[in-house]
mmCIF file of C-alpha atoms in Angstrom:
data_model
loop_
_atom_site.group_PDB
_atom_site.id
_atom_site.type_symbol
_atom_site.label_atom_id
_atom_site.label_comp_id
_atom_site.label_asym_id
_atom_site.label_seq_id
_atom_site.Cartn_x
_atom_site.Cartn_y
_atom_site.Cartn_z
ATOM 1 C CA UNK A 1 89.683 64.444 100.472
ATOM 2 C CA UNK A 2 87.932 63.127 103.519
ATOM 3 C CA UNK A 3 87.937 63.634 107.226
ATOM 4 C CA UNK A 4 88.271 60.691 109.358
ATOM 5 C CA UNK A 5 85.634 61.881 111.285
ATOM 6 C CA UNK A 6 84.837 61.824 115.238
ATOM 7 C CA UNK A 7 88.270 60.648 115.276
ATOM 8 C CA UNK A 8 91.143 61.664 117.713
ATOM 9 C CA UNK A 9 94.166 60.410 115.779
ATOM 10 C CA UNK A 10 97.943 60.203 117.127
ATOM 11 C CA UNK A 11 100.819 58.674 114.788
ATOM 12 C CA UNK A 12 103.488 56.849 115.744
ATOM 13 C CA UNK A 13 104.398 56.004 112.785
ATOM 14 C CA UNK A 14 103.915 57.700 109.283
ATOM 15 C CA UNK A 15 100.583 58.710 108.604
ATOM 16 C CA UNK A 16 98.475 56.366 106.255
ATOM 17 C CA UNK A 17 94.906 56.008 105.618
ATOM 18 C CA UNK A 18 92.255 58.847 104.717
ATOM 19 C CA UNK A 19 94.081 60.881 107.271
ATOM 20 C CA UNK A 20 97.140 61.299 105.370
ATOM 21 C CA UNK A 21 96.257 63.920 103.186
ATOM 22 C CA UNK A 22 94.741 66.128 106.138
ATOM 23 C CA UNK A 23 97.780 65.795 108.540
ATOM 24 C CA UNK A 24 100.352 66.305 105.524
ATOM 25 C CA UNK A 25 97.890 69.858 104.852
ATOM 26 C CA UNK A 26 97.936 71.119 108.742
ATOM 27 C CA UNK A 27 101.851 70.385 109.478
ATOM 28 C CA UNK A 28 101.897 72.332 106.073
ATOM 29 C CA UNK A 29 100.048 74.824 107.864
ATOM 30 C CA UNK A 30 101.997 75.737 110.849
ATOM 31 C CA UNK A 31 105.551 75.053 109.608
ATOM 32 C CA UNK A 32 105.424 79.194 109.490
ATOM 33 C CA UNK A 33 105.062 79.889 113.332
ATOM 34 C CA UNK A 34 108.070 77.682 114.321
ATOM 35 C CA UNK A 35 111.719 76.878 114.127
ATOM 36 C CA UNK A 36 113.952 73.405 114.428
ATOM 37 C CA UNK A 37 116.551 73.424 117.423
ATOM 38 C CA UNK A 38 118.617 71.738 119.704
ATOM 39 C CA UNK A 39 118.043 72.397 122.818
ATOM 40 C CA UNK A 40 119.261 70.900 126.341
ATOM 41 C CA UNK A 41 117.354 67.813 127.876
ATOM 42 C CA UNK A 42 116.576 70.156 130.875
ATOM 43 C CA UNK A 43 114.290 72.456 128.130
ATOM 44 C CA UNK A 44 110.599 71.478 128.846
ATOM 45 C CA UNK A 45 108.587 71.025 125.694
ATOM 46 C CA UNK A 46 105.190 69.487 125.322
ATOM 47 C CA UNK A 47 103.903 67.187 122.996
ATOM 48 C CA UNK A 48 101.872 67.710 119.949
ATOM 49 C CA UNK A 49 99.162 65.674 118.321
ATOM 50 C CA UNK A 50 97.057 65.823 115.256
ATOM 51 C CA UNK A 51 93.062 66.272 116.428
ATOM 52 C CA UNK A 52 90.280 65.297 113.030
ATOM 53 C CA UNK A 53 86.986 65.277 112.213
ATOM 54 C CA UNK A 54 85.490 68.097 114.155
ATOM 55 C CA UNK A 55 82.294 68.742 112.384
ATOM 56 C CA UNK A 56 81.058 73.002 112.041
ATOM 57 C CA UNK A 57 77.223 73.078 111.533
ATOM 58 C CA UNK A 58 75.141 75.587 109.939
ATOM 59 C CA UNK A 59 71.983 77.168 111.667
ATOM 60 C CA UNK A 60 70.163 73.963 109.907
ATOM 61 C CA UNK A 61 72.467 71.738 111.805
ATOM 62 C CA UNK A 62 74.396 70.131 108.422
ATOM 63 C CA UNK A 63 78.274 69.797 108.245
ATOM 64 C CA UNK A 64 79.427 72.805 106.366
ATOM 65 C CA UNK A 65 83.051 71.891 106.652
ATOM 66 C CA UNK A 66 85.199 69.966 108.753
ATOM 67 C CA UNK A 67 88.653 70.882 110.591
ATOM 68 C CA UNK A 68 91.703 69.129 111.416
ATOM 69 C CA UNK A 69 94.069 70.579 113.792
ATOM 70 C CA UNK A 70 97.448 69.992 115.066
ATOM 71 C CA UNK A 71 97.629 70.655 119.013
ATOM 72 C CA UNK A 72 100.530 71.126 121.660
ATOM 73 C CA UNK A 73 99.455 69.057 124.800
ATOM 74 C CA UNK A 74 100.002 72.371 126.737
ATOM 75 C CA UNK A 75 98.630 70.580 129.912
ATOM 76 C CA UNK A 76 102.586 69.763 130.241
ATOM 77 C CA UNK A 77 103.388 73.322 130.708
ATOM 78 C CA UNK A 78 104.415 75.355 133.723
ATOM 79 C CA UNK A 79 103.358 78.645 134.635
ATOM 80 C CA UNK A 80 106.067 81.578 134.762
ATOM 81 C CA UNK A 81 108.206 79.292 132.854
ATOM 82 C CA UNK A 82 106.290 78.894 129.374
ATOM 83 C CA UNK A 83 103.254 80.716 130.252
ATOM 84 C CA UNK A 84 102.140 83.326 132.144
ATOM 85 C CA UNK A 85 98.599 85.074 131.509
ATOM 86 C CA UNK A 86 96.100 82.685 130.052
ATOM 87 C CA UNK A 87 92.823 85.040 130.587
ATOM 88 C CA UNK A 88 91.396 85.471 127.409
ATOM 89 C CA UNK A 89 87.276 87.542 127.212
ATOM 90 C CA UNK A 90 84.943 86.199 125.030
ATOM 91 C CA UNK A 91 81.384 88.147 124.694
ATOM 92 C CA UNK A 92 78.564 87.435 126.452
ATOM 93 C CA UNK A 93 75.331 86.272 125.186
ATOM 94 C CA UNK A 94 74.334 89.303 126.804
ATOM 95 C CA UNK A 95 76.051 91.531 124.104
ATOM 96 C CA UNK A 96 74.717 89.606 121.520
ATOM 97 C CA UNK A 97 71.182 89.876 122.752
ATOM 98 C CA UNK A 98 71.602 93.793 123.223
ATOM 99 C CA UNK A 99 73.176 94.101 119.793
ATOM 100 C CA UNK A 100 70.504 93.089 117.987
ATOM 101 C CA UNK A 101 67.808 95.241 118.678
ATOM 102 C CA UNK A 102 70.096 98.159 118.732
ATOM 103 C CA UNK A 103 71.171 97.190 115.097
ATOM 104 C CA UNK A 104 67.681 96.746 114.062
ATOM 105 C CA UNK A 105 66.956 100.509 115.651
ATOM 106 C CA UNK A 106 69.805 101.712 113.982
ATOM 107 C CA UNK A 107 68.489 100.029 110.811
ATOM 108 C CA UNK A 108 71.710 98.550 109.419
ATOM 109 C CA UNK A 109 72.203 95.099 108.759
ATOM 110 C CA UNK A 110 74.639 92.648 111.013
ATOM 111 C CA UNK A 111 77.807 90.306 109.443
ATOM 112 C CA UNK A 112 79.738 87.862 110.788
ATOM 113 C CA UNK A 113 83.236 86.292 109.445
ATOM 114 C CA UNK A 114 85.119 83.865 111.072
ATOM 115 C CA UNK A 115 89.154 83.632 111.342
ATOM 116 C CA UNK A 116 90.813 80.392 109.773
ATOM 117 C CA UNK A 117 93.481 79.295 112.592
ATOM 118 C CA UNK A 118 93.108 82.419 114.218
ATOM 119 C CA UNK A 119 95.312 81.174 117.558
ATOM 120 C CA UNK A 120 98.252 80.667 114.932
ATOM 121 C CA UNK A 121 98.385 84.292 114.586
ATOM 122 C CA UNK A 122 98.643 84.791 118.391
ATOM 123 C CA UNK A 123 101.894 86.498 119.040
ATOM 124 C CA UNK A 124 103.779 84.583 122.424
ATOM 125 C CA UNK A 125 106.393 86.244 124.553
ATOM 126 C CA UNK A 126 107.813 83.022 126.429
ATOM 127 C CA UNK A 127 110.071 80.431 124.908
ATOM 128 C CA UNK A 128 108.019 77.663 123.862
ATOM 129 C CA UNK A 129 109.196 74.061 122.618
ATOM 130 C CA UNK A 130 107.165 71.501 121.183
ATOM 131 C CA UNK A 131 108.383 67.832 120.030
ATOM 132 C CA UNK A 132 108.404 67.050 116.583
ATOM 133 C CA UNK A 133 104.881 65.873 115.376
ATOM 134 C CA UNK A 134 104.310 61.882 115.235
ATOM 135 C CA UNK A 135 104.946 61.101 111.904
ATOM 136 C CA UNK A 136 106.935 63.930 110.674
ATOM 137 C CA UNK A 137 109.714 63.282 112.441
ATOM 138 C CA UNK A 138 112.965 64.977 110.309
ATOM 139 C CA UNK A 139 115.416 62.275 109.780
ATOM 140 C CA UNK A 140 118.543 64.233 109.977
ATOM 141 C CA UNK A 141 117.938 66.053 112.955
ATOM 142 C CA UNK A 142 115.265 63.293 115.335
ATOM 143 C CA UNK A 143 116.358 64.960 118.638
ATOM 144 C CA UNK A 144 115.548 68.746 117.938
ATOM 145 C CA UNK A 145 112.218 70.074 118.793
ATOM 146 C CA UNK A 146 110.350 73.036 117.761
ATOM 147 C CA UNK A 147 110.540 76.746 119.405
ATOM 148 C CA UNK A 148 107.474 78.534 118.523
ATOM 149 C CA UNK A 149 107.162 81.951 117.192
ATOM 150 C CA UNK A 150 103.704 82.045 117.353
ATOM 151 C CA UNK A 151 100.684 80.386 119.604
ATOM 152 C CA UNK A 152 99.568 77.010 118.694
ATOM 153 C CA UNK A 153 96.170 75.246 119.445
ATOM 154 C CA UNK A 154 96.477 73.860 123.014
ATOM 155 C CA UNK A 155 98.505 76.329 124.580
ATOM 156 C CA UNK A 156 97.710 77.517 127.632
ATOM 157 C CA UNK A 157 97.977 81.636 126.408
ATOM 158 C CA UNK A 158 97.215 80.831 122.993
ATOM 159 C CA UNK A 159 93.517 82.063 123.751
ATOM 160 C CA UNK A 160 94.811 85.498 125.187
ATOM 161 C CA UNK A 161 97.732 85.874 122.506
ATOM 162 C CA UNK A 162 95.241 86.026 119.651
ATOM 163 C CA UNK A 163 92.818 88.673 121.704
ATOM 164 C CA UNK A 164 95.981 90.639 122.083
ATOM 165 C CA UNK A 165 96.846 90.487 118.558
ATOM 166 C CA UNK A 166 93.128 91.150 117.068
ATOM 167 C CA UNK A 167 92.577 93.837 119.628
ATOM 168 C CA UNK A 168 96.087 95.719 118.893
ATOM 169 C CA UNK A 169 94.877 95.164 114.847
ATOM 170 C CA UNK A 170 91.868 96.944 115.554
ATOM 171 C CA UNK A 171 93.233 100.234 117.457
ATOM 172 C CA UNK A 172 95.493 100.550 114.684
ATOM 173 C CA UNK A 173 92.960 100.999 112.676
ATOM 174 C CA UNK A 174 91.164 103.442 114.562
ATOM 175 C CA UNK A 175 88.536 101.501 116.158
ATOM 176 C CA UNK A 176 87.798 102.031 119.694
ATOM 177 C CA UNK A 177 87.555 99.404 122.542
ATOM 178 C CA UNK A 178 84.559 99.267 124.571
ATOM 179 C CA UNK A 179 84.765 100.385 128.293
ATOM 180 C CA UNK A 180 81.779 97.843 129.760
ATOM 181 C CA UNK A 181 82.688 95.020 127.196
ATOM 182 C CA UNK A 182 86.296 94.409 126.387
ATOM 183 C CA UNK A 183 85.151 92.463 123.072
ATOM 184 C CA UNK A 184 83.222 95.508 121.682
ATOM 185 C CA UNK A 185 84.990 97.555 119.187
ATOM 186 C CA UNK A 186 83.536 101.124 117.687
ATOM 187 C CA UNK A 187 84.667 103.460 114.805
ATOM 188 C CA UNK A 188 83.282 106.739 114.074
ATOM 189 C CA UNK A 189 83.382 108.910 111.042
ATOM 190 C CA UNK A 190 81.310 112.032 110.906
ATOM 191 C CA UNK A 191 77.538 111.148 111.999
ATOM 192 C CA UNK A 192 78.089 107.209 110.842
ATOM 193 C CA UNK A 193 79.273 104.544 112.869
ATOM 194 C CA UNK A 194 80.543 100.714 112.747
ATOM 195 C CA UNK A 195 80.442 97.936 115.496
ATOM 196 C CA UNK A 196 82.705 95.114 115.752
ATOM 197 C CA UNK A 197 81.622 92.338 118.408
ATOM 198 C CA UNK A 198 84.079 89.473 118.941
ATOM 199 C CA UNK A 199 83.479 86.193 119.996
ATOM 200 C CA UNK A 200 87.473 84.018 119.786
ATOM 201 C CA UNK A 201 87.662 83.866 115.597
ATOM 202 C CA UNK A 202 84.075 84.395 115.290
ATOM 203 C CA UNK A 203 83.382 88.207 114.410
ATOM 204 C CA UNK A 204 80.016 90.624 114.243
ATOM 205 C CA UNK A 205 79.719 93.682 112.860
ATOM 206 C CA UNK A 206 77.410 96.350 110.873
ATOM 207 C CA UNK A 207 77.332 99.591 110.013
ATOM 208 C CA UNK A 208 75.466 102.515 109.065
ATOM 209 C CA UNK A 209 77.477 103.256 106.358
ATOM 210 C CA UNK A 210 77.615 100.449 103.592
ATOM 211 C CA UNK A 211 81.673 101.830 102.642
ATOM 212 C CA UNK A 212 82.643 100.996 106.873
ATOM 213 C CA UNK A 213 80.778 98.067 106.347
ATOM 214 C CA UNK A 214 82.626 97.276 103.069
ATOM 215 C CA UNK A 215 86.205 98.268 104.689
ATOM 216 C CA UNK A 216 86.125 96.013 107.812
ATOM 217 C CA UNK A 217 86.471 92.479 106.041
ATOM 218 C CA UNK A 218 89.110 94.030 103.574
ATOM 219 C CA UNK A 219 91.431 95.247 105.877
ATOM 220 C CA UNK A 220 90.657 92.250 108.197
ATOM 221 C CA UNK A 221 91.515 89.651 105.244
ATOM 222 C CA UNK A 222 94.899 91.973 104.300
ATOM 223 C CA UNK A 223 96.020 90.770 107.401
ATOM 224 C CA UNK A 224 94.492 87.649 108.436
ATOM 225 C CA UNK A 225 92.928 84.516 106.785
ATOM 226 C CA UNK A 226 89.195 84.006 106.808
ATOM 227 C CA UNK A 227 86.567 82.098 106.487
ATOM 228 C CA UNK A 228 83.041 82.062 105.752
ATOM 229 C CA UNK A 229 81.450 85.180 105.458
ATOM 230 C CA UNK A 230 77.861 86.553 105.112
ATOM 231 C CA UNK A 231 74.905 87.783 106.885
ATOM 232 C CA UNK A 232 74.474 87.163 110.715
ATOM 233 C CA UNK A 233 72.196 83.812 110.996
ATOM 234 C CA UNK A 234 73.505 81.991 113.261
ATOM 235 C CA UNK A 235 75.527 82.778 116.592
ATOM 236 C CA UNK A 236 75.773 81.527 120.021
ATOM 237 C CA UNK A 237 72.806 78.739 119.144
ATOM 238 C CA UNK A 238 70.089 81.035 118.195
ATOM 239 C CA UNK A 239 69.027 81.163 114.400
ATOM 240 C CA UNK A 240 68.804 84.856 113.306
ATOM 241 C CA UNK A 241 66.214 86.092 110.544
ATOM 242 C CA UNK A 242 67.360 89.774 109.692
ATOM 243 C CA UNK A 243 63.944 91.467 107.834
ATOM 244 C CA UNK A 244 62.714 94.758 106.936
ATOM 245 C CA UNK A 245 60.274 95.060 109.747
ATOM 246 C CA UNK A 246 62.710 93.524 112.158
ATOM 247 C CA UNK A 247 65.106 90.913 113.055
ATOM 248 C CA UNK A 248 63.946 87.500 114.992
ATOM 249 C CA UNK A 249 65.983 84.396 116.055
ATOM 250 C CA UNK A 250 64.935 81.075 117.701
ATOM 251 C CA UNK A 251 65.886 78.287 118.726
ATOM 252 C CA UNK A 252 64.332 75.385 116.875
ATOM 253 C CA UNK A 253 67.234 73.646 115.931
ATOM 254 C CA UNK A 254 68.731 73.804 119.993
ATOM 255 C CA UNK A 255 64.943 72.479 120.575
ATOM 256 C CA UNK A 256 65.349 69.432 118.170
ATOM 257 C CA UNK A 257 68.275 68.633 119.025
ATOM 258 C CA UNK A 258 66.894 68.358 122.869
ATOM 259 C CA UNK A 259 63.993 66.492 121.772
ATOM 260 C CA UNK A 260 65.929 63.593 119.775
ATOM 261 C CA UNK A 261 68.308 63.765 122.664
ATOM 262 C CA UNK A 262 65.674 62.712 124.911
ATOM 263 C CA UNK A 263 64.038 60.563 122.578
ATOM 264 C CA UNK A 264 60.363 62.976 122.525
ATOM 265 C CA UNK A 265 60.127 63.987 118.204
ATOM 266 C CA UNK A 266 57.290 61.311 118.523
ATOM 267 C CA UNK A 267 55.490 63.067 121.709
ATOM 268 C CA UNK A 268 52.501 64.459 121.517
ATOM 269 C CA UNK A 269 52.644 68.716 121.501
ATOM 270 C CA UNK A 270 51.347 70.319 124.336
ATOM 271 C CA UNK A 271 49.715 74.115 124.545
ATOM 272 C CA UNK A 272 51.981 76.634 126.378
ATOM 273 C CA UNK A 273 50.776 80.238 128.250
ATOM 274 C CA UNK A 274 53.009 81.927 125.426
ATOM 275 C CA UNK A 275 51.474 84.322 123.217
ATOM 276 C CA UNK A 276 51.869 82.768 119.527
ATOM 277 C CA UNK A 277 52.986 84.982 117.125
ATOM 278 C CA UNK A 278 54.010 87.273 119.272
ATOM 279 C CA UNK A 279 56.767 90.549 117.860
ATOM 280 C CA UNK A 280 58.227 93.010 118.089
ATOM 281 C CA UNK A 281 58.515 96.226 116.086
ATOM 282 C CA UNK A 282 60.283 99.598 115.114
ATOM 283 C CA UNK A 283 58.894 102.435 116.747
#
């Protein structure tokens, strides 16, 4: 099957083409977080559209998979009617940049996993409606709409319902939230410890002990859906090398990227007052 890619695609009619296969898989998707009703004309609901070909790279910069979405056009909602918090924290590049060291003093290795549709788990308290989808239309019943039961992509406290939901998950199970950084999560047991750093549906963690290392993703994937998982190598644009005698990241592909933007891979390199070679070590 293949993305129409760098495409934004509405139907209005009944979905044809390589896109066909895609939409018919993501209305699939979220027929679980909603309901068909009738509701008055004086209900607002907003629109939904299907969004394709959104390309995720690797630290190398190649497509490792594409996504197709279905969003609500929550730009037609109104506040203290269908929404009412939308603040949602994401960590800081700070974090990230004091996490790794500490890790690498610690001496444990870092993860990251990523949540598939993670907003669709986000748990809403207002009554939401959104119109039938474009091209999906049910023929029996062409005036209801859809009240949601869960967050969808595009609403405006879909962001904050699924930090609710994760963080709620996660004191369950013990872990405790950080009192700087609201996206930090800690678990102790005896002298061994676990971190848990959250970025939306992208998640870091290590731990000092291989068996809380080996226990996060399971209970994480009893309750949610993920996706790729493996060592931490790429996050927040830096590429991350985890070694024995310690962990480096750069920027090269951020720097190529710049360069081809600008039309300079063809310039001529120029010497800089940086040290070359230049690292840092374990004491």
């Amino acid at each position: 099957m293949q993305l129409c890619r760098g495409k934004l695609f509405q139907f209005t009619g009944k979905p044809g083409g390589d896109c066909q296969g895609v939409s018919e898989l993501v209305f699939r998707g979220v027929k679980l977080i909603w309901t068909l009703v009738e509701v008055g004309k004086t209900v607002n609901s907003s629109g939904v559209l299907f969004i394709g070909g959104k390309n995720i790279l690797d630290e190398n910069g190649i497509v490792s998979q594409n996504k197709a979405r279905l969003v609500a056009q929550g730009y037609n909602q109104q506040e203290s009617i269908d929404y009412d918090e939308t603040y949602a924290l994401v960590a800081r590049i700070k974090s990230i940049r004091i996490l790794l060291p500490y890790a690498c003093a610690l001496d444990f290795k870092l993860f990251q996993i990523d949540v598939k549709s993670a907003f669709l788990n986000g748990v809403i308290n207002e009554e939401v409606y959104v119109a039938q989808p474009p091209g999906f239309i049910d023929s029996e019943q062409p005036d209801h709409v859809y009240k949601l039961k869960k967050a969808l992509y595009g609403l405006k406290q879909a962001p904050k319902a699924w930090y609710d939901r994760l963080k709620a998950f996660l004191i369950k199970h013990d872990y405790k939230i950080g009192m700087v950084d609201n996206t930090l999560f800690t678990k102790k047991k005896s002298s061994n410890l676990i971190i848990v750093q959250i970025y939306v549906d992208d998640i870091i963690f290590g731990s000092t002990c291989q068996d809380m290392c080996d226990e996060f993703p399971k209970i994480m994937h009893d309750e949610f859906k993920l996706g790729m998982m493996g060592e931490l190598n790429f996050f927040f644009g830096l590429q991350i090398k985890q070694m024995k005698d310690g962990i480096f990241f750069n920027q090269s592909k951020y720097i190529k990227e710049m360069l081809k933007k600008f039309g300079l891979e063809d310039s001529k390199p120029m010497k800089n007052p940086y040290v070359l070679r230049y690292q840092t070590h374990r004491r």
